[in-house]
Amino acid sequence: MFTEFTGRPTTRSAAALSAVGLLGLATLLAFCLDSQVSLTSLAMVYLLAVVVAAYLLDWVASAATAVAAVTALNFLFVPPRWTFEVESRDHLIALSAMLVVSLVISHLARGLRREAALARLNEQRAQQLQWLATELGAAQTPQEVCELGRRALLQAFAGPVLLVGLDPDGSMQTEPSVPSLVRQGLQQCVKENAVLGPGTGRWPGLNAWYLPMGNAEETLGVVQVQPARAGDNEGRLHAAALVALLGQALLRLRLNRAVLAAQGEAQRQHLLNTFLAAISHDLRTPLAAITGAATSLQTQGERLSHASRERLMGSIVSEATYLNTLAENTLHLTRLTSQQTMLPLQWESLEELVGTAVARIRQRDPDRRISTRVQPGLPLVRAEPVLMGRLLANLLDNALHYSDGPVEVTAQAGPAELSLCVKDRGRGLTEELKARLFLPFSRGDHTGLRGAGLGLAVCHAIASAHGGRLSARNRKGGGAAFCLTLTLEPQPDLSEAMP
């Protein structure tokens, strides 16, 4: 709660001692000046004590000091001395005027002190609102917003303070320890979307303020603040201002989530349109080639030479293989990027995965350019074998497609990671190509070479789905190396599986 250091006595006894001390000092000074100054000057000495008391003490103590000062002046210095009688009418008028002036000074000082305290409190509250607005601007989650709000409310009010958020369906989850009356107040506040409690005209019998978080159309949560006094309008307005900032922060976070979702959907639609356009283009060419070759074989098969028929059959097989690869890459990319896919991972031997993939690719590599160098005794990896085989096949196809030299497959394990690389001696990678290498439908400047630009994107998606990473770099002496890095996991106990 906001506190203010005033330097004033805080208890009745301290105030009484202060008043007695001020009157004692004034009396001592008056006795010292008694033989040298007039009675009017002595009255000014007591009046000075009254002014100091009005500045330092509360209304009751300062008023009592004013009455006591007039009484002491009359008893000690006004003739006849040491009595409460006043023999002169002038002295009576002077004492009466002094009493009135003293009381007026006490009253004015009280009002001035109250206004000054209110001004300082308002300044503190304005600074707190500014601080909270700044902190909420950096908040990223509703939990951070609620924690900042709780801290601010407990700084401004003695408490207790209760913040309750609403679920997306509008339901409210409260702790079982929350009293039923408090729970009813929270629910009614959400229902009316208005401030409830003392001084609000709504549910004045409550002992706390209930303030909704949100805007006029929607409530995102509700706050209970104690203590709540009916006459403390400034405090209620400050609580409402704090809660309004919290509501705006929650609305901002929800709006940000909606914007991100809309941007994601727009990006997905754009990717889908690009995907359909690219697929349509890449399907048309091989389908036309297959149709042409098949038509020639059907209509002119008997008139064609054996070599021509073999060439047409080879063209059909090659284009069908290309279509099959394109279809598989398309399905894998769609599966891995359209949703959070949980792969059915199982323990696999990397040597077997490499051997299977290389053996399959070598059927399309009559020059046998592929060589392997696999570290013996590699640990097992958790992988989905079909997808991992597709990743290796795509990397090897790429290396064979875009280079004429040897292609090397290496696999080795480190202390914490396992690395699988496919290396070629082709043209290497430009910096521009590296930046978009793993994006769908991204291709380098390879004039005359056919490709859809999906292979590396599928490889990148497969690596991410396995919790690994796929990187590319240029090799010394020319060529490129594509490396898959997987984190090693604790190895399974295979003793139970042994016969």
CSV table of C-alpha atoms in Angstrom, one decimal:
chain,number,residue,atom,x,y,z
A,1,MET,CA,0.0,0.0,0.0
A,2,PHE,CA,1.2,3.5,-0.7
A,3,THR,CA,2.8,5.1,2.4
A,4,GLU,CA,3.8,8.7,3.0
A,5,PHE,CA,6.6,10.0,5.3
A,6,THR,CA,5.4,13.3,6.8
A,7,GLY,CA,7.6,13.7,9.9
A,8,ARG,CA,4.5,14.1,12.0
A,9,PRO,CA,3.6,12.3,15.3
A,10,THR,CA,1.5,9.3,14.4
A,11,THR,CA,-0.1,8.6,17.8
A,12,ARG,CA,-2.3,10.6,20.2
A,13,SER,CA,0.3,10.5,23.0
A,14,ALA,CA,3.0,11.6,20.7
A,15,ALA,CA,0.8,14.5,19.4
A,16,ALA,CA,0.0,15.5,23.0
A,17,LEU,CA,3.7,15.5,24.0
A,18,SER,CA,4.5,17.6,20.9
A,19,ALA,CA,1.8,20.2,21.8
A,20,VAL,CA,3.0,20.4,25.4
A,21,GLY,CA,6.6,20.8,24.2
A,22,LEU,CA,5.6,23.6,21.8
A,23,LEU,CA,3.6,25.5,24.6
A,24,GLY,CA,6.5,25.0,27.0
A,25,LEU,CA,9.0,26.5,24.6
A,26,ALA,CA,6.6,29.4,23.9
A,27,THR,CA,6.1,30.0,27.6
A,28,LEU,CA,9.8,29.9,28.3
A,29,LEU,CA,10.6,32.3,25.5
A,30,ALA,CA,7.7,34.6,26.8
A,31,PHE,CA,9.1,34.7,30.3
A,32,CYS,CA,12.5,35.6,28.8
A,33,LEU,CA,11.0,38.5,26.9
A,34,ASP,CA,8.4,39.5,29.5
A,35,SER,CA,10.4,42.5,30.8
A,36,GLN,CA,11.4,43.7,27.4
A,37,VAL,CA,8.4,43.5,25.1
A,38,SER,CA,4.7,44.3,25.2
A,39,LEU,CA,1.8,41.9,25.9
A,40,THR,CA,1.0,41.9,22.2
A,41,SER,CA,4.5,40.6,21.3
A,42,LEU,CA,4.1,37.8,23.9
A,43,ALA,CA,0.8,36.9,22.2
A,44,MET,CA,2.7,36.6,18.9
A,45,VAL,CA,5.1,34.1,20.5
A,46,TYR,CA,2.2,31.9,21.5
A,47,LEU,CA,0.6,32.4,18.1
A,48,LEU,CA,3.9,31.1,16.5
A,49,ALA,CA,3.6,28.0,18.6
A,50,VAL,CA,0.0,27.5,17.4
A,51,VAL,CA,1.1,27.9,13.7
A,52,VAL,CA,3.8,25.3,14.2
A,53,ALA,CA,1.4,22.9,15.9
A,54,ALA,CA,-1.1,23.4,13.0
A,55,TYR,CA,1.5,22.4,10.5
A,56,LEU,CA,2.8,19.4,12.5
A,57,LEU,CA,-0.2,18.0,14.4
A,58,ASP,CA,-3.6,16.8,13.4
A,59,TRP,CA,-6.8,18.9,13.8
A,60,VAL,CA,-7.7,17.9,17.3
A,61,ALA,CA,-4.1,18.4,18.7
A,62,SER,CA,-3.6,21.7,16.9
A,63,ALA,CA,-7.0,23.1,18.1
A,64,ALA,CA,-6.2,22.0,21.6
A,65,THR,CA,-2.9,23.8,21.3
A,66,ALA,CA,-4.7,27.0,20.2
A,67,VAL,CA,-7.0,26.9,23.2
A,68,ALA,CA,-4.2,26.1,25.6
A,69,ALA,CA,-2.0,28.9,24.2
A,70,VAL,CA,-4.7,31.5,24.8
A,71,THR,CA,-5.4,30.1,28.3
A,72,ALA,CA,-1.6,30.1,29.2
A,73,LEU,CA,-1.2,33.7,27.9
A,74,ASN,CA,-4.2,34.8,30.0
A,75,PHE,CA,-3.1,32.9,33.1
A,76,LEU,CA,0.6,33.8,33.0
A,77,PHE,CA,0.8,37.3,31.4
A,78,VAL,CA,-2.5,39.1,31.2
A,79,PRO,CA,-3.3,41.2,34.3
A,80,PRO,CA,-4.1,40.2,36.9
A,81,ARG,CA,-1.5,37.5,36.5
A,82,TRP,CA,-1.8,33.9,37.8
A,83,THR,CA,-5.6,34.1,37.5
A,84,PHE,CA,-8.0,33.4,34.7
A,85,GLU,CA,-9.7,36.8,35.2
A,86,VAL,CA,-9.4,39.6,32.6
A,87,GLU,CA,-9.6,43.1,34.0
A,88,SER,CA,-9.4,45.0,30.8
A,89,ARG,CA,-12.0,44.9,28.0
A,90,ASP,CA,-9.1,45.4,25.5
A,91,HIS,CA,-7.3,42.3,26.8
A,92,LEU,CA,-10.5,40.3,26.6
A,93,ILE,CA,-11.0,41.3,22.9
A,94,ALA,CA,-7.4,40.6,22.1
A,95,LEU,CA,-7.6,37.1,23.7
A,96,SER,CA,-10.8,36.3,21.9
A,97,ALA,CA,-9.4,37.5,18.6
A,98,MET,CA,-6.2,35.4,19.2
A,99,LEU,CA,-8.4,32.3,19.9
A,100,VAL,CA,-10.4,32.8,16.7
A,101,VAL,CA,-7.2,33.4,14.6
A,102,SER,CA,-5.5,30.3,16.2
A,103,LEU,CA,-8.5,28.1,15.4
A,104,VAL,CA,-8.7,29.5,11.8
A,105,ILE,CA,-5.0,28.8,11.3
A,106,SER,CA,-5.5,25.2,12.5
A,107,HIS,CA,-8.4,24.7,10.2
A,108,LEU,CA,-6.6,26.2,7.2
A,109,ALA,CA,-3.5,24.2,7.9
A,110,ARG,CA,-5.5,21.0,8.2
A,111,GLY,CA,-7.1,21.7,4.8
A,112,LEU,CA,-3.7,22.5,3.2
A,113,ARG,CA,-2.1,19.4,4.7
A,114,ARG,CA,-5.0,17.2,3.3
A,115,GLU,CA,-4.7,18.7,-0.2
A,116,ALA,CA,-0.9,18.3,-0.2
A,117,ALA,CA,-1.3,14.6,0.9
A,118,LEU,CA,-3.9,14.0,-1.8
A,119,ALA,CA,-1.6,15.6,-4.4
A,120,ARG,CA,1.3,13.4,-3.3
A,121,LEU,CA,-1.0,10.3,-3.4
A,122,ASN,CA,-2.2,11.2,-6.9
A,123,GLU,CA,1.3,11.6,-8.0
A,124,GLN,CA,2.2,8.2,-6.7
A,125,ARG,CA,-0.8,6.7,-8.4
A,126,ALA,CA,0.0,8.4,-11.7
A,127,GLN,CA,3.6,7.1,-11.5
A,128,GLN,CA,2.3,3.6,-10.8
A,129,LEU,CA,0.0,3.7,-13.8
A,130,GLN,CA,2.8,4.7,-16.0
A,131,TRP,CA,5.1,2.0,-14.6
A,132,LEU,CA,2.4,-0.7,-15.1
A,133,ALA,CA,1.6,0.4,-18.6
A,134,THR,CA,5.3,0.2,-19.5
A,135,GLU,CA,5.7,-3.3,-17.9
A,136,LEU,CA,2.5,-4.6,-19.5
A,137,GLY,CA,3.8,-3.5,-22.9
A,138,ALA,CA,6.5,-6.1,-22.6
A,139,ALA,CA,4.3,-8.9,-21.2
A,140,GLN,CA,4.0,-11.9,-23.5
A,141,THR,CA,1.6,-14.2,-21.6
A,142,PRO,CA,-1.7,-13.7,-19.6
A,143,GLN,CA,0.2,-15.1,-16.6
A,144,GLU,CA,2.7,-12.3,-16.8
A,145,VAL,CA,-0.1,-9.8,-17.0
A,146,CYS,CA,-1.9,-11.2,-14.0
A,147,GLU,CA,1.4,-11.2,-11.9
A,148,LEU,CA,2.1,-7.6,-12.8
A,149,GLY,CA,-1.5,-6.7,-11.9
A,150,ARG,CA,-1.3,-8.5,-8.6
A,151,ARG,CA,1.9,-6.7,-7.7
A,152,ALA,CA,0.5,-3.3,-8.6
A,153,LEU,CA,-2.8,-3.8,-6.7
A,154,LEU,CA,-0.9,-5.0,-3.6
A,155,GLN,CA,1.3,-1.9,-3.8
A,156,ALA,CA,-1.7,0.4,-4.0
A,157,PHE,CA,-4.1,-1.3,-1.5
A,158,ALA,CA,-3.6,-3.2,1.7
A,159,GLY,CA,-5.2,-6.3,0.3
A,160,PRO,CA,-6.1,-9.1,0.0
A,161,VAL,CA,-6.3,-9.0,-3.8
A,162,LEU,CA,-7.8,-11.7,-6.0
A,163,LEU,CA,-7.4,-12.0,-9.8
A,164,VAL,CA,-9.4,-14.6,-11.7
A,165,GLY,CA,-9.2,-15.1,-15.5
A,166,LEU,CA,-11.9,-16.6,-17.6
A,167,ASP,CA,-11.5,-19.6,-19.8
A,168,PRO,CA,-12.2,-19.2,-23.5
A,169,ASP,CA,-15.7,-20.6,-23.0
A,170,GLY,CA,-16.4,-17.9,-20.4
A,171,SER,CA,-16.2,-20.2,-17.4
A,172,MET,CA,-14.4,-19.2,-14.2
A,173,GLN,CA,-12.1,-21.5,-12.3
A,174,THR,CA,-11.5,-20.5,-8.6
A,175,GLU,CA,-9.7,-22.2,-5.8
A,176,PRO,CA,-11.9,-24.3,-3.5
A,177,SER,CA,-10.8,-22.1,-0.6
A,178,VAL,CA,-12.6,-19.0,-2.0
A,179,PRO,CA,-15.7,-18.3,0.1
A,180,SER,CA,-19.0,-18.7,-1.6
A,181,LEU,CA,-19.9,-15.0,-1.1
A,182,VAL,CA,-16.7,-14.0,-2.9
A,183,ARG,CA,-17.4,-16.5,-5.7
A,184,GLN,CA,-20.9,-15.0,-6.1
A,185,GLY,CA,-19.5,-11.5,-6.3
A,186,LEU,CA,-17.0,-12.5,-8.9
A,187,GLN,CA,-19.7,-14.3,-11.0
A,188,GLN,CA,-22.1,-11.3,-10.7
A,189,CYS,CA,-19.3,-8.9,-11.7
A,190,VAL,CA,-18.7,-10.9,-14.9
A,191,LYS,CA,-22.4,-11.1,-15.5
A,192,GLU,CA,-23.0,-7.4,-15.2
A,193,ASN,CA,-19.6,-6.4,-16.6
A,194,ALA,CA,-19.6,-3.5,-14.1
A,195,VAL,CA,-17.8,-2.5,-10.9
A,196,LEU,CA,-19.6,-3.8,-7.7
A,197,GLY,CA,-19.1,-2.9,-4.1
A,198,PRO,CA,-19.2,0.0,-1.7
A,199,GLY,CA,-19.8,3.4,-3.3
A,200,THR,CA,-20.8,1.9,-6.7
A,201,GLY,CA,-24.5,1.6,-6.2
A,202,ARG,CA,-24.3,-2.1,-7.0
A,203,TRP,CA,-24.1,-4.7,-4.2
A,204,PRO,CA,-23.1,-2.0,-1.6
A,205,GLY,CA,-23.2,-4.6,1.2
A,206,LEU,CA,-20.0,-6.3,-0.1
A,207,ASN,CA,-16.7,-5.6,1.8
A,208,ALA,CA,-14.6,-5.4,-1.4
A,209,TRP,CA,-14.7,-3.9,-4.9
A,210,TYR,CA,-15.2,-6.3,-7.8
A,211,LEU,CA,-13.9,-5.0,-11.1
A,212,PRO,CA,-14.2,-6.6,-14.5
A,213,MET,CA,-11.1,-6.9,-16.8
A,214,GLY,CA,-11.9,-6.3,-20.5
A,215,ASN,CA,-13.9,-3.8,-22.4
A,216,ALA,CA,-17.6,-2.9,-22.7
A,217,GLU,CA,-18.3,-5.9,-25.0
A,218,GLU,CA,-16.3,-8.6,-23.4
A,219,THR,CA,-15.0,-9.6,-19.9
A,220,LEU,CA,-11.7,-11.5,-19.8
A,221,GLY,CA,-11.4,-11.7,-16.0
A,222,VAL,CA,-12.4,-10.2,-12.7
A,223,VAL,CA,-10.5,-8.6,-9.8
A,224,GLN,CA,-11.4,-8.3,-6.1
A,225,VAL,CA,-9.8,-5.5,-4.1
A,226,GLN,CA,-9.8,-4.9,-0.4
A,227,PRO,CA,-10.2,-2.8,1.7
A,228,ALA,CA,-13.0,-0.9,0.0
A,229,ARG,CA,-14.6,2.2,1.6
A,230,ALA,CA,-17.7,3.8,0.2
A,231,GLY,CA,-16.3,7.3,0.4
A,232,ASP,CA,-12.9,6.4,-1.2
A,233,ASN,CA,-13.8,7.5,-4.7
A,234,GLU,CA,-10.2,8.2,-5.6
A,235,GLY,CA,-9.1,4.8,-4.5
A,236,ARG,CA,-11.9,3.1,-6.4
A,237,LEU,CA,-11.1,5.1,-9.6
A,238,HIS,CA,-7.4,4.1,-9.2
A,239,ALA,CA,-8.3,0.5,-8.9
A,240,ALA,CA,-10.5,0.7,-12.0
A,241,ALA,CA,-7.6,2.4,-13.9
A,242,LEU,CA,-5.2,-0.4,-12.9
A,243,VAL,CA,-7.7,-3.1,-13.9
A,244,ALA,CA,-8.4,-1.3,-17.2
A,245,LEU,CA,-4.7,-1.5,-18.1
A,246,LEU,CA,-4.8,-5.2,-17.3
A,247,GLY,CA,-7.8,-5.7,-19.5
A,248,GLN,CA,-6.2,-3.8,-22.4
A,249,ALA,CA,-3.1,-5.9,-22.0
A,250,LEU,CA,-5.1,-9.2,-22.1
A,251,LEU,CA,-7.0,-7.9,-25.2
A,252,ARG,CA,-3.7,-7.0,-26.9
A,253,LEU,CA,-2.3,-10.5,-26.3
A,254,ARG,CA,-5.4,-12.1,-27.7
A,255,LEU,CA,-5.4,-9.8,-30.7
A,256,ASN,CA,-1.7,-10.6,-31.3
A,257,ARG,CA,-2.6,-14.3,-31.2
A,258,ALA,CA,-5.4,-13.8,-33.7
A,259,VAL,CA,-3.1,-11.8,-36.0
A,260,LEU,CA,-0.4,-14.5,-35.9
A,261,ALA,CA,-3.1,-17.1,-36.7
A,262,ALA,CA,-4.4,-15.1,-39.6
A,263,GLN,CA,-0.9,-14.6,-40.9
A,264,GLY,CA,-0.2,-18.3,-40.6
A,265,GLU,CA,-3.4,-19.1,-42.4
A,266,ALA,CA,-2.6,-16.6,-45.2
A,267,GLN,CA,0.9,-18.1,-45.5
A,268,ARG,CA,-0.5,-21.6,-45.6
A,269,GLN,CA,-2.9,-20.6,-48.3
A,270,HIS,CA,-0.1,-18.9,-50.3
A,271,LEU,CA,2.0,-21.9,-50.0
A,272,LEU,CA,-0.9,-24.1,-51.0
A,273,ASN,CA,-1.5,-22.0,-54.1
A,274,THR,CA,2.2,-22.1,-55.0
A,275,PHE,CA,2.3,-25.8,-54.4
A,276,LEU,CA,-0.6,-26.5,-56.7
A,277,ALA,CA,0.8,-24.3,-59.4
A,278,ALA,CA,4.2,-26.0,-59.2
A,279,ILE,CA,2.8,-29.5,-59.0
A,280,SER,CA,0.6,-28.9,-62.0
A,281,HIS,CA,3.5,-27.7,-64.0
A,282,ASP,CA,5.8,-30.5,-63.0
A,283,LEU,CA,3.2,-33.2,-63.6
A,284,ARG,CA,2.3,-31.9,-67.1
A,285,THR,CA,5.7,-32.5,-68.7
A,286,PRO,CA,6.3,-36.2,-67.7
A,287,LEU,CA,2.6,-37.1,-68.4
A,288,ALA,CA,3.0,-35.6,-71.9
A,289,ALA,CA,6.2,-37.6,-72.4
A,290,ILE,CA,4.5,-40.9,-71.2
A,291,THR,CA,1.5,-40.3,-73.3
A,292,GLY,CA,3.5,-39.6,-76.4
A,293,ALA,CA,5.7,-42.7,-75.9
A,294,ALA,CA,2.8,-44.9,-75.2
A,295,THR,CA,0.8,-43.6,-78.1
A,296,SER,CA,3.8,-44.2,-80.4
A,297,LEU,CA,4.2,-47.8,-79.2
A,298,GLN,CA,0.4,-48.4,-79.6
A,299,THR,CA,0.0,-47.0,-83.1
A,300,GLN,CA,3.4,-47.6,-84.6
A,301,GLY,CA,4.8,-50.4,-82.5
A,302,GLU,CA,5.2,-53.0,-85.3
A,303,ARG,CA,6.8,-50.5,-87.6
A,304,LEU,CA,9.3,-49.3,-85.1
A,305,SER,CA,12.7,-50.8,-84.7
A,306,HIS,CA,13.7,-52.7,-81.6
A,307,ALA,CA,16.0,-49.9,-80.5
A,308,SER,CA,13.3,-47.3,-80.9
A,309,ARG,CA,10.9,-49.4,-78.9
A,310,GLU,CA,13.5,-49.8,-76.2
A,311,ARG,CA,14.1,-46.1,-76.1
A,312,LEU,CA,10.3,-45.3,-75.8
A,313,MET,CA,9.9,-48.0,-73.1
A,314,GLY,CA,12.9,-46.5,-71.2
A,315,SER,CA,11.4,-43.0,-71.5
A,316,ILE,CA,8.1,-44.3,-70.0
A,317,VAL,CA,9.9,-46.0,-67.1
A,318,SER,CA,12.1,-42.9,-66.5
A,319,GLU,CA,9.1,-40.5,-66.5
A,320,ALA,CA,7.0,-42.8,-64.3
A,321,THR,CA,9.9,-43.0,-61.8
A,322,TYR,CA,10.1,-39.3,-61.8
A,323,LEU,CA,6.4,-39.0,-61.2
A,324,ASN,CA,6.6,-41.5,-58.4
A,325,THR,CA,9.4,-39.6,-56.7
A,326,LEU,CA,7.5,-36.3,-57.1
A,327,ALA,CA,4.3,-37.9,-55.6
A,328,GLU,CA,6.2,-39.3,-52.6
A,329,ASN,CA,7.9,-36.0,-51.9
A,330,THR,CA,4.6,-34.1,-52.2
A,331,LEU,CA,2.9,-36.5,-49.8
A,332,HIS,CA,5.7,-36.4,-47.3
A,333,LEU,CA,6.0,-32.6,-47.4
A,334,THR,CA,2.2,-32.2,-47.0
A,335,ARG,CA,2.1,-34.7,-44.1
A,336,LEU,CA,5.1,-33.1,-42.2
A,337,THR,CA,4.1,-29.4,-42.6
A,338,SER,CA,0.3,-29.4,-42.5
A,339,GLN,CA,0.1,-30.3,-38.8
A,340,GLN,CA,2.1,-31.3,-35.7
A,341,THR,CA,2.9,-34.9,-36.7
A,342,MET,CA,3.9,-37.3,-34.0
A,343,LEU,CA,6.1,-39.8,-35.9
A,344,PRO,CA,6.1,-43.5,-34.8
A,345,LEU,CA,9.8,-43.5,-34.0
A,346,GLN,CA,11.6,-46.8,-33.4
A,347,TRP,CA,15.2,-47.9,-32.8
A,348,GLU,CA,17.0,-48.3,-36.1
A,349,SER,CA,20.5,-49.1,-37.2
A,350,LEU,CA,21.9,-46.3,-39.3
A,351,GLU,CA,24.2,-48.8,-41.1
A,352,GLU,CA,21.1,-50.6,-42.4
A,353,LEU,CA,19.3,-47.4,-43.3
A,354,VAL,CA,22.3,-46.2,-45.3
A,355,GLY,CA,22.8,-49.6,-46.9
A,356,THR,CA,19.2,-49.9,-48.0
A,357,ALA,CA,19.1,-46.4,-49.4
A,358,VAL,CA,22.4,-46.7,-51.3
A,359,ALA,CA,21.4,-50.1,-52.8
A,360,ARG,CA,18.2,-48.7,-54.1
A,361,ILE,CA,19.8,-45.6,-55.6
A,362,ARG,CA,22.6,-47.7,-57.2
A,363,GLN,CA,20.0,-49.2,-59.4
A,364,ARG,CA,19.8,-45.8,-61.1
A,365,ASP,CA,23.6,-45.3,-60.9
A,366,PRO,CA,25.2,-47.5,-63.5
A,367,ASP,CA,28.5,-45.7,-63.1
A,368,ARG,CA,28.6,-46.6,-59.4
A,369,ARG,CA,29.7,-43.2,-58.3
A,370,ILE,CA,28.4,-43.7,-54.8
A,371,SER,CA,30.8,-44.8,-52.0
A,372,THR,CA,30.1,-45.2,-48.3
A,373,ARG,CA,32.3,-44.7,-45.2
A,374,VAL,CA,30.3,-45.6,-42.1
A,375,GLN,CA,32.0,-45.7,-38.6
A,376,PRO,CA,31.7,-49.3,-37.2
A,377,GLY,CA,29.5,-49.8,-34.1
A,378,LEU,CA,27.4,-46.7,-34.5
A,379,PRO,CA,24.7,-46.3,-31.8
A,380,LEU,CA,21.1,-46.9,-32.7
A,381,VAL,CA,18.9,-43.9,-33.5
A,382,ARG,CA,15.2,-43.4,-33.0
A,383,ALA,CA,13.8,-42.9,-36.5
A,384,GLU,CA,10.9,-43.5,-38.8
A,385,PRO,CA,12.6,-45.8,-41.4
A,386,VAL,CA,10.5,-44.9,-44.4
A,387,LEU,CA,11.0,-41.1,-43.9
A,388,MET,CA,14.7,-41.5,-43.1
A,389,GLY,CA,15.1,-43.6,-46.3
A,390,ARG,CA,13.3,-40.8,-48.2
A,391,LEU,CA,15.8,-38.3,-46.8
A,392,LEU,CA,18.8,-40.3,-47.9
A,393,ALA,CA,17.3,-41.0,-51.3
A,394,ASN,CA,16.6,-37.3,-51.9
A,395,LEU,CA,20.1,-36.3,-50.9
A,396,LEU,CA,21.7,-39.0,-53.1
A,397,ASP,CA,19.4,-38.1,-56.0
A,398,ASN,CA,20.4,-34.5,-55.6
A,399,ALA,CA,24.1,-35.3,-55.5
A,400,LEU,CA,23.9,-37.5,-58.6
A,401,HIS,CA,21.7,-35.1,-60.4
A,402,TYR,CA,23.7,-32.0,-59.9
A,403,SER,CA,27.3,-33.3,-60.1
A,404,ASP,CA,29.3,-35.6,-62.4
A,405,GLY,CA,32.0,-36.7,-59.9
A,406,PRO,CA,32.0,-39.2,-57.0
A,407,VAL,CA,29.4,-39.1,-54.3
A,408,GLU,CA,30.4,-40.0,-50.7
A,409,VAL,CA,28.1,-41.0,-47.8
A,410,THR,CA,29.7,-40.8,-44.4
A,411,ALA,CA,28.3,-41.5,-40.9
A,412,GLN,CA,30.1,-41.0,-37.6
A,413,ALA,CA,29.1,-40.5,-34.0
A,414,GLY,CA,30.4,-37.9,-31.5
A,415,PRO,CA,30.0,-37.7,-27.8
A,416,ALA,CA,26.5,-36.4,-28.0
A,417,GLU,CA,25.5,-36.3,-31.7
A,418,LEU,CA,25.5,-38.5,-34.8
A,419,SER,CA,26.3,-37.0,-38.2
A,420,LEU,CA,25.3,-38.4,-41.6
A,421,CYS,CA,26.6,-36.6,-44.6
A,422,VAL,CA,26.2,-36.8,-48.4
A,423,LYS,CA,29.1,-35.1,-50.2
A,424,ASP,CA,29.5,-34.4,-53.9
A,425,ARG,CA,32.0,-32.6,-56.2
A,426,GLY,CA,29.5,-30.4,-58.1
A,427,ARG,CA,29.3,-26.6,-58.5
A,428,GLY,CA,28.8,-26.0,-54.8
A,429,LEU,CA,26.4,-23.5,-53.2
A,430,THR,CA,26.2,-19.7,-53.7
A,431,GLU,CA,25.3,-17.5,-50.7
A,432,GLU,CA,22.0,-16.6,-52.3
A,433,LEU,CA,21.1,-20.3,-52.8
A,434,LYS,CA,22.0,-21.1,-49.2
A,435,ALA,CA,19.5,-18.6,-47.9
A,436,ARG,CA,16.5,-20.4,-49.6
A,437,LEU,CA,18.0,-23.8,-50.0
A,438,PHE,CA,15.4,-25.7,-47.9
A,439,LEU,CA,12.3,-23.7,-49.0
A,440,PRO,CA,9.8,-25.5,-51.1
A,441,PHE,CA,10.0,-25.1,-54.9
A,442,SER,CA,13.4,-23.4,-54.5
A,443,ARG,CA,15.9,-24.3,-57.2
A,444,GLY,CA,19.4,-23.2,-58.1
A,445,ASP,CA,20.5,-22.0,-61.6
A,446,HIS,CA,20.7,-25.4,-63.2
A,447,THR,CA,19.6,-24.8,-66.8
A,448,GLY,CA,18.4,-28.0,-68.5
A,449,LEU,CA,18.1,-30.1,-65.4
A,450,ARG,CA,14.6,-31.0,-64.3
A,451,GLY,CA,13.4,-30.8,-60.8
A,452,ALA,CA,10.4,-29.6,-58.7
A,453,GLY,CA,12.5,-28.1,-55.9
A,454,LEU,CA,10.8,-30.3,-53.2
A,455,GLY,CA,13.5,-32.7,-52.4
A,456,LEU,CA,15.6,-30.6,-49.9
A,457,ALA,CA,12.4,-29.1,-48.4
A,458,VAL,CA,11.2,-32.6,-47.6
A,459,CYS,CA,14.7,-33.5,-46.2
A,460,HIS,CA,14.6,-30.5,-43.9
A,461,ALA,CA,11.0,-31.3,-42.8
A,462,ILE,CA,12.0,-34.9,-42.0
A,463,ALA,CA,15.1,-33.8,-40.1
A,464,SER,CA,13.0,-31.4,-38.0
A,465,ALA,CA,10.4,-34.1,-37.3
A,466,HIS,CA,13.2,-36.3,-35.9
A,467,GLY,CA,14.4,-33.5,-33.7
A,468,GLY,CA,17.6,-33.1,-35.8
A,469,ARG,CA,18.9,-30.5,-38.1
A,470,LEU,CA,20.0,-30.5,-41.8
A,471,SER,CA,22.8,-28.2,-42.8
A,472,ALA,CA,24.6,-27.5,-46.1
A,473,ARG,CA,28.1,-26.2,-46.7
A,474,ASN,CA,30.7,-26.0,-49.5
A,475,ARG,CA,33.6,-28.4,-49.5
A,476,LYS,CA,37.2,-27.7,-49.9
A,477,GLY,CA,38.2,-28.4,-53.4
A,478,GLY,CA,34.7,-27.9,-54.8
A,479,GLY,CA,31.3,-29.5,-54.2
A,480,ALA,CA,28.8,-29.4,-51.4
A,481,ALA,CA,28.1,-31.4,-48.3
A,482,PHE,CA,24.6,-32.0,-46.8
A,483,CYS,CA,24.8,-33.2,-43.2
A,484,LEU,CA,22.0,-34.5,-41.0
A,485,THR,CA,22.8,-34.2,-37.2
A,486,LEU,CA,20.8,-36.2,-34.7
A,487,THR,CA,21.1,-36.0,-30.9
A,488,LEU,CA,22.1,-39.3,-29.4
A,489,GLU,CA,19.7,-40.8,-26.8
A,490,PRO,CA,20.3,-43.3,-24.1
A,491,GLN,CA,20.6,-46.7,-25.8
A,492,PRO,CA,17.9,-49.4,-25.3
A,493,ASP,CA,18.7,-52.5,-23.3
A,494,LEU,CA,18.8,-55.2,-26.0
A,495,SER,CA,19.6,-58.1,-23.6
A,496,GLU,CA,15.9,-58.8,-23.2
A,497,ALA,CA,15.5,-59.1,-26.9
A,498,MET,CA,18.3,-61.6,-27.2
A,499,PRO,CA,17.1,-65.3,-27.4
